[in-house]
């Protein structure tokens, strides 16, 4: 298996699909930047493989943070707080990006989650 | 005004919100990688400003490609074709990412579009 990135987003905030897409893009870029700083070759490999990624949902901030704390011990993870200019209160935690990292490692943490 | 990235996505393909979020993330990372290769300082500035971005929709492949051709003359743009493993036919053009680039320049091309 190759490399994969996971994006985990809260489904309990009433965000529009455009808002969710923007937050996921933010998480994806931020986690990629972290991963690239740690291992530029792996980041490039992920790009060349077509940037495999998966977008998953959780139902609360508590669930999001619990997963974030566990995953960040094993791979680069970027937690996103919304600037709050539209739709949400400033500082609302919306999602996080994890990896790219080994697909088996990503799956270990995400296999119980549902697709957004 | 600072720097902004635009992500323009087709709304005529019947993609789920999770699929759209993944495609937008792909476009965002790919356009960022192009922008960073051209001007690393500007890419970093955009990151430090909070990665301002906007997600907009168009109703057809024709409209998407027409805008892509015009915008790519003035800024780094990344066109995304789906691998087609789920939901879409392989090679379907789904979206593109433009910039980060100057916000006024982005707005010049996107001001008539609707938010996703």
PDB file of N, CA and C in Angstrom, chain A residues 45-93:
ATOM      1  N   UNK A  45       6.275  11.683  -3.238  1.00  0.00           N
ATOM      2  CA  UNK A  45       5.757  10.370  -3.667  1.00  0.00           C
ATOM      3  C   UNK A  45       4.228  10.374  -3.640  1.00  0.00           C
ATOM      4  N   UNK A  46       3.674  10.921  -2.581  1.00  0.00           N
ATOM      5  CA  UNK A  46       2.207  11.006  -2.467  1.00  0.00           C
ATOM      6  C   UNK A  46       1.617  11.835  -3.605  1.00  0.00           C
ATOM      7  N   UNK A  47       2.262  12.953  -3.912  1.00  0.00           N
ATOM      8  CA  UNK A  47       1.791  13.771  -5.043  1.00  0.00           C
ATOM      9  C   UNK A  47       1.825  12.974  -6.338  1.00  0.00           C
ATOM     10  N   UNK A  48       2.943  12.271  -6.553  1.00  0.00           N
ATOM     11  CA  UNK A  48       3.112  11.560  -7.824  1.00  0.00           C
ATOM     12  C   UNK A  48       2.172  10.360  -7.941  1.00  0.00           C
ATOM     13  N   UNK A  49       1.778   9.823  -6.800  1.00  0.00           N
ATOM     14  CA  UNK A  49       0.807   8.714  -6.810  1.00  0.00           C
ATOM     15  C   UNK A  49      -0.620   9.221  -7.017  1.00  0.00           C
ATOM     16  N   UNK A  50      -0.791  10.548  -7.084  1.00  0.00           N
ATOM     17  CA  UNK A  50      -2.135  11.086  -7.327  1.00  0.00           C
ATOM     18  C   UNK A  50      -2.833  11.609  -6.090  1.00  0.00           C
ATOM     19  N   UNK A  51      -2.043  11.838  -5.013  1.00  0.00           N
ATOM     20  CA  UNK A  51      -2.608  12.468  -3.805  1.00  0.00           C
ATOM     21  C   UNK A  51      -3.814  11.718  -3.251  1.00  0.00           C
ATOM     22  N   UNK A  52      -3.656  10.444  -3.030  1.00  0.00           N
ATOM     23  CA  UNK A  52      -4.772   9.669  -2.485  1.00  0.00           C
ATOM     24  C   UNK A  52      -5.244  10.275  -1.173  1.00  0.00           C
ATOM     25  N   UNK A  53      -6.548  10.502  -1.087  1.00  0.00           N
ATOM     26  CA  UNK A  53      -7.072  11.088   0.153  1.00  0.00           C
ATOM     27  C   UNK A  53      -8.498  10.632   0.380  1.00  0.00           C
ATOM     28  N   UNK A  54      -8.912  10.744   1.631  1.00  0.00           N
ATOM     29  CA  UNK A  54     -10.250  10.320   2.018  1.00  0.00           C
ATOM     30  C   UNK A  54     -10.813  11.358   2.974  1.00  0.00           C
ATOM     31  N   UNK A  55     -12.105  11.660   2.834  1.00  0.00           N
ATOM     32  CA  UNK A  55     -12.754  12.659   3.689  1.00  0.00           C
ATOM     33  C   UNK A  55     -13.811  11.948   4.540  1.00  0.00           C
ATOM     34  N   UNK A  56     -13.637  12.044   5.855  1.00  0.00           N
ATOM     35  CA  UNK A  56     -14.463  11.299   6.814  1.00  0.00           C
ATOM     36  C   UNK A  56     -15.111  12.265   7.793  1.00  0.00           C
ATOM     37  N   UNK A  57     -16.197  11.803   8.415  1.00  0.00           N
ATOM     38  CA  UNK A  57     -16.895  12.709   9.321  1.00  0.00           C
ATOM     39  C   UNK A  57     -16.956  12.164  10.743  1.00  0.00           C
ATOM     40  N   UNK A  58     -17.012  13.103  11.684  1.00  0.00           N
ATOM     41  CA  UNK A  58     -17.293  12.788  13.091  1.00  0.00           C
ATOM     42  C   UNK A  58     -18.397  13.738  13.548  1.00  0.00           C
ATOM     43  N   UNK A  59     -19.036  13.378  14.668  1.00  0.00           N
ATOM     44  CA  UNK A  59     -20.240  14.098  15.063  1.00  0.00           C
ATOM     45  C   UNK A  59     -20.084  15.157  16.131  1.00  0.00           C
ATOM     46  N   UNK A  60     -18.847  15.365  16.622  1.00  0.00           N
ATOM     47  CA  UNK A  60     -18.672  16.352  17.693  1.00  0.00           C
ATOM     48  C   UNK A  60     -17.222  16.816  17.778  1.00  0.00           C
ATOM     49  N   UNK A  61     -17.031  17.955  18.470  1.00  0.00           N
ATOM     50  CA  UNK A  61     -15.679  18.451  18.710  1.00  0.00           C
ATOM     51  C   UNK A  61     -14.892  17.459  19.557  1.00  0.00           C
ATOM     52  N   UNK A  62     -15.562  16.894  20.544  1.00  0.00           N
ATOM     53  CA  UNK A  62     -14.895  15.933  21.437  1.00  0.00           C
ATOM     54  C   UNK A  62     -14.333  14.740  20.656  1.00  0.00           C
ATOM     55  N   UNK A  63     -15.147  14.220  19.746  1.00  0.00           N
ATOM     56  CA  UNK A  63     -14.712  13.076  18.950  1.00  0.00           C
ATOM     57  C   UNK A  63     -13.561  13.472  18.029  1.00  0.00           C
ATOM     58  N   UNK A  64     -13.665  14.662  17.453  1.00  0.00           N
ATOM     59  CA  UNK A  64     -12.604  15.146  16.566  1.00  0.00           C
ATOM     60  C   UNK A  64     -11.285  15.272  17.324  1.00  0.00           C
ATOM     61  N   UNK A  65     -11.327  15.912  18.487  1.00  0.00           N
ATOM     62  CA  UNK A  65     -10.093  16.161  19.243  1.00  0.00           C
ATOM     63  C   UNK A  65      -9.482  14.869  19.765  1.00  0.00           C
ATOM     64  N   UNK A  66     -10.325  13.929  20.170  1.00  0.00           N
ATOM     65  CA  UNK A  66      -9.823  12.649  20.658  1.00  0.00           C
ATOM     66  C   UNK A  66      -9.023  11.932  19.562  1.00  0.00           C
ATOM     67  N   UNK A  67      -9.579  11.923  18.359  1.00  0.00           N
ATOM     68  CA  UNK A  67      -8.903  11.274  17.239  1.00  0.00           C
ATOM     69  C   UNK A  67      -7.629  12.034  16.839  1.00  0.00           C
ATOM     70  N   UNK A  68      -7.726  13.335  16.825  1.00  0.00           N
ATOM     71  CA  UNK A  68      -6.566  14.179  16.502  1.00  0.00           C
ATOM     72  C   UNK A  68      -5.406  13.913  17.462  1.00  0.00           C
ATOM     73  N   UNK A  69      -5.702  13.852  18.754  1.00  0.00           N
ATOM     74  CA  UNK A  69      -4.642  13.633  19.743  1.00  0.00           C
ATOM     75  C   UNK A  69      -3.954  12.286  19.535  1.00  0.00           C
ATOM     76  N   UNK A  70      -4.741  11.268  19.171  1.00  0.00           N
ATOM     77  CA  UNK A  70      -4.148   9.954  18.962  1.00  0.00           C
ATOM     78  C   UNK A  70      -3.343   9.892  17.661  1.00  0.00           C
ATOM     79  N   UNK A  71      -3.894  10.456  16.592  1.00  0.00           N
ATOM     80  CA  UNK A  71      -3.216  10.358  15.288  1.00  0.00           C
ATOM     81  C   UNK A  71      -1.951  11.205  15.224  1.00  0.00           C
ATOM     82  N   UNK A  72      -1.950  12.328  15.916  1.00  0.00           N
ATOM     83  CA  UNK A  72      -0.785  13.220  15.787  1.00  0.00           C
ATOM     84  C   UNK A  72       0.473  12.646  16.449  1.00  0.00           C
ATOM     85  N   UNK A  73       0.303  11.621  17.269  1.00  0.00           N
ATOM     86  CA  UNK A  73       1.494  10.957  17.830  1.00  0.00           C
ATOM     87  C   UNK A  73       2.238  10.157  16.771  1.00  0.00           C
ATOM     88  N   UNK A  74       1.536   9.814  15.710  1.00  0.00           N
ATOM     89  CA  UNK A  74       2.129   8.908  14.722  1.00  0.00           C
ATOM     90  C   UNK A  74       2.331   9.504  13.331  1.00  0.00           C
ATOM     91  N   UNK A  75       1.793  10.682  13.107  1.00  0.00           N
ATOM     92  CA  UNK A  75       1.934  11.273  11.761  1.00  0.00           C
ATOM     93  C   UNK A  75       1.688  12.776  11.841  1.00  0.00           C
ATOM     94  N   UNK A  76       2.114  13.526  10.818  1.00  0.00           N
ATOM     95  CA  UNK A  76       1.831  14.966  10.830  1.00  0.00           C
ATOM     96  C   UNK A  76       0.339  15.227  10.713  1.00  0.00           C
ATOM     97  N   UNK A  77      -0.182  16.034  11.634  1.00  0.00           N
ATOM     98  CA  UNK A  77      -1.615  16.354  11.651  1.00  0.00           C
ATOM     99  C   UNK A  77      -1.792  17.863  11.827  1.00  0.00           C
ATOM    100  N   UNK A  78      -2.751  18.429  11.136  1.00  0.00           N
ATOM    101  CA  UNK A  78      -3.008  19.873  11.206  1.00  0.00           C
ATOM    102  C   UNK A  78      -4.457  20.116  11.589  1.00  0.00           C
ATOM    103  N   UNK A  79      -4.640  20.737  12.752  1.00  0.00           N
ATOM    104  CA  UNK A  79      -5.977  21.051  13.261  1.00  0.00           C
ATOM    105  C   UNK A  79      -6.402  22.428  12.749  1.00  0.00           C
ATOM    106  N   UNK A  80      -7.630  22.518  12.257  1.00  0.00           N
ATOM    107  CA  UNK A  80      -8.093  23.767  11.644  1.00  0.00           C
ATOM    108  C   UNK A  80      -9.158  24.432  12.518  1.00  0.00           C
ATOM    109  N   UNK A  81      -8.889  25.698  12.809  1.00  0.00           N
ATOM    110  CA  UNK A  81      -9.884  26.535  13.496  1.00  0.00           C
ATOM    111  C   UNK A  81     -10.353  27.575  12.502  1.00  0.00           C
ATOM    112  N   UNK A  82     -11.633  27.728  12.376  1.00  0.00           N
ATOM    113  CA  UNK A  82     -12.166  28.672  11.403  1.00  0.00           C
ATOM    114  C   UNK A  82     -11.958  30.112  11.862  1.00  0.00           C
ATOM    115  N   UNK A  83     -11.638  30.964  10.910  1.00  0.00           N
ATOM    116  CA  UNK A  83     -11.458  32.378  11.230  1.00  0.00           C
ATOM    117  C   UNK A  83     -12.778  33.023  11.651  1.00  0.00           C
ATOM    118  N   UNK A  84     -13.885  32.383  11.301  1.00  0.00           N
ATOM    119  CA  UNK A  84     -15.176  32.824  11.813  1.00  0.00           C
ATOM    120  C   UNK A  84     -15.771  34.041  11.128  1.00  0.00           C
ATOM    121  N   UNK A  85     -15.329  34.304   9.888  1.00  0.00           N
ATOM    122  CA  UNK A  85     -15.882  35.467   9.192  1.00  0.00           C
ATOM    123  C   UNK A  85     -17.265  35.170   8.619  1.00  0.00           C
ATOM    124  N   UNK A  86     -17.530  33.887   8.390  1.00  0.00           N
ATOM    125  CA  UNK A  86     -18.839  33.492   7.861  1.00  0.00           C
ATOM    126  C   UNK A  86     -19.291  32.216   8.553  1.00  0.00           C
ATOM    127  N   UNK A  87     -20.558  32.085   8.779  1.00  0.00           N
ATOM    128  CA  UNK A  87     -21.204  30.844   9.241  1.00  0.00           C
ATOM    129  C   UNK A  87     -20.874  30.407  10.669  1.00  0.00           C
ATOM    130  N   UNK A  88     -19.611  30.503  11.107  1.00  0.00           N
ATOM    131  CA  UNK A  88     -19.217  29.946  12.409  1.00  0.00           C
ATOM    132  C   UNK A  88     -18.663  31.003  13.343  1.00  0.00           C
ATOM    133  N   UNK A  89     -18.672  30.689  14.629  1.00  0.00           N
ATOM    134  CA  UNK A  89     -18.016  31.551  15.613  1.00  0.00           C
ATOM    135  C   UNK A  89     -16.499  31.498  15.415  1.00  0.00           C
ATOM    136  N   UNK A  90     -15.807  32.634  15.588  1.00  0.00           N
ATOM    137  CA  UNK A  90     -14.343  32.631  15.445  1.00  0.00           C
ATOM    138  C   UNK A  90     -13.699  31.588  16.346  1.00  0.00           C
ATOM    139  N   UNK A  91     -12.750  30.846  15.799  1.00  0.00           N
ATOM    140  CA  UNK A  91     -12.016  29.867  16.583  1.00  0.00           C
ATOM    141  C   UNK A  91     -12.656  28.495  16.642  1.00  0.00           C
ATOM    142  N   UNK A  92     -13.790  28.314  15.990  1.00  0.00           N
ATOM    143  CA  UNK A  92     -14.442  27.004  15.982  1.00  0.00           C
ATOM    144  C   UNK A  92     -13.514  25.969  15.328  1.00  0.00           C
ATOM    145  N   UNK A  93     -13.308  24.865  16.029  1.00  0.00           N
ATOM    146  CA  UNK A  93     -12.519  23.765  15.470  1.00  0.00           C
ATOM    147  C   UNK A  93     -13.412  22.997  14.503  1.00  0.00           C
TER     148      UNK A  93
END
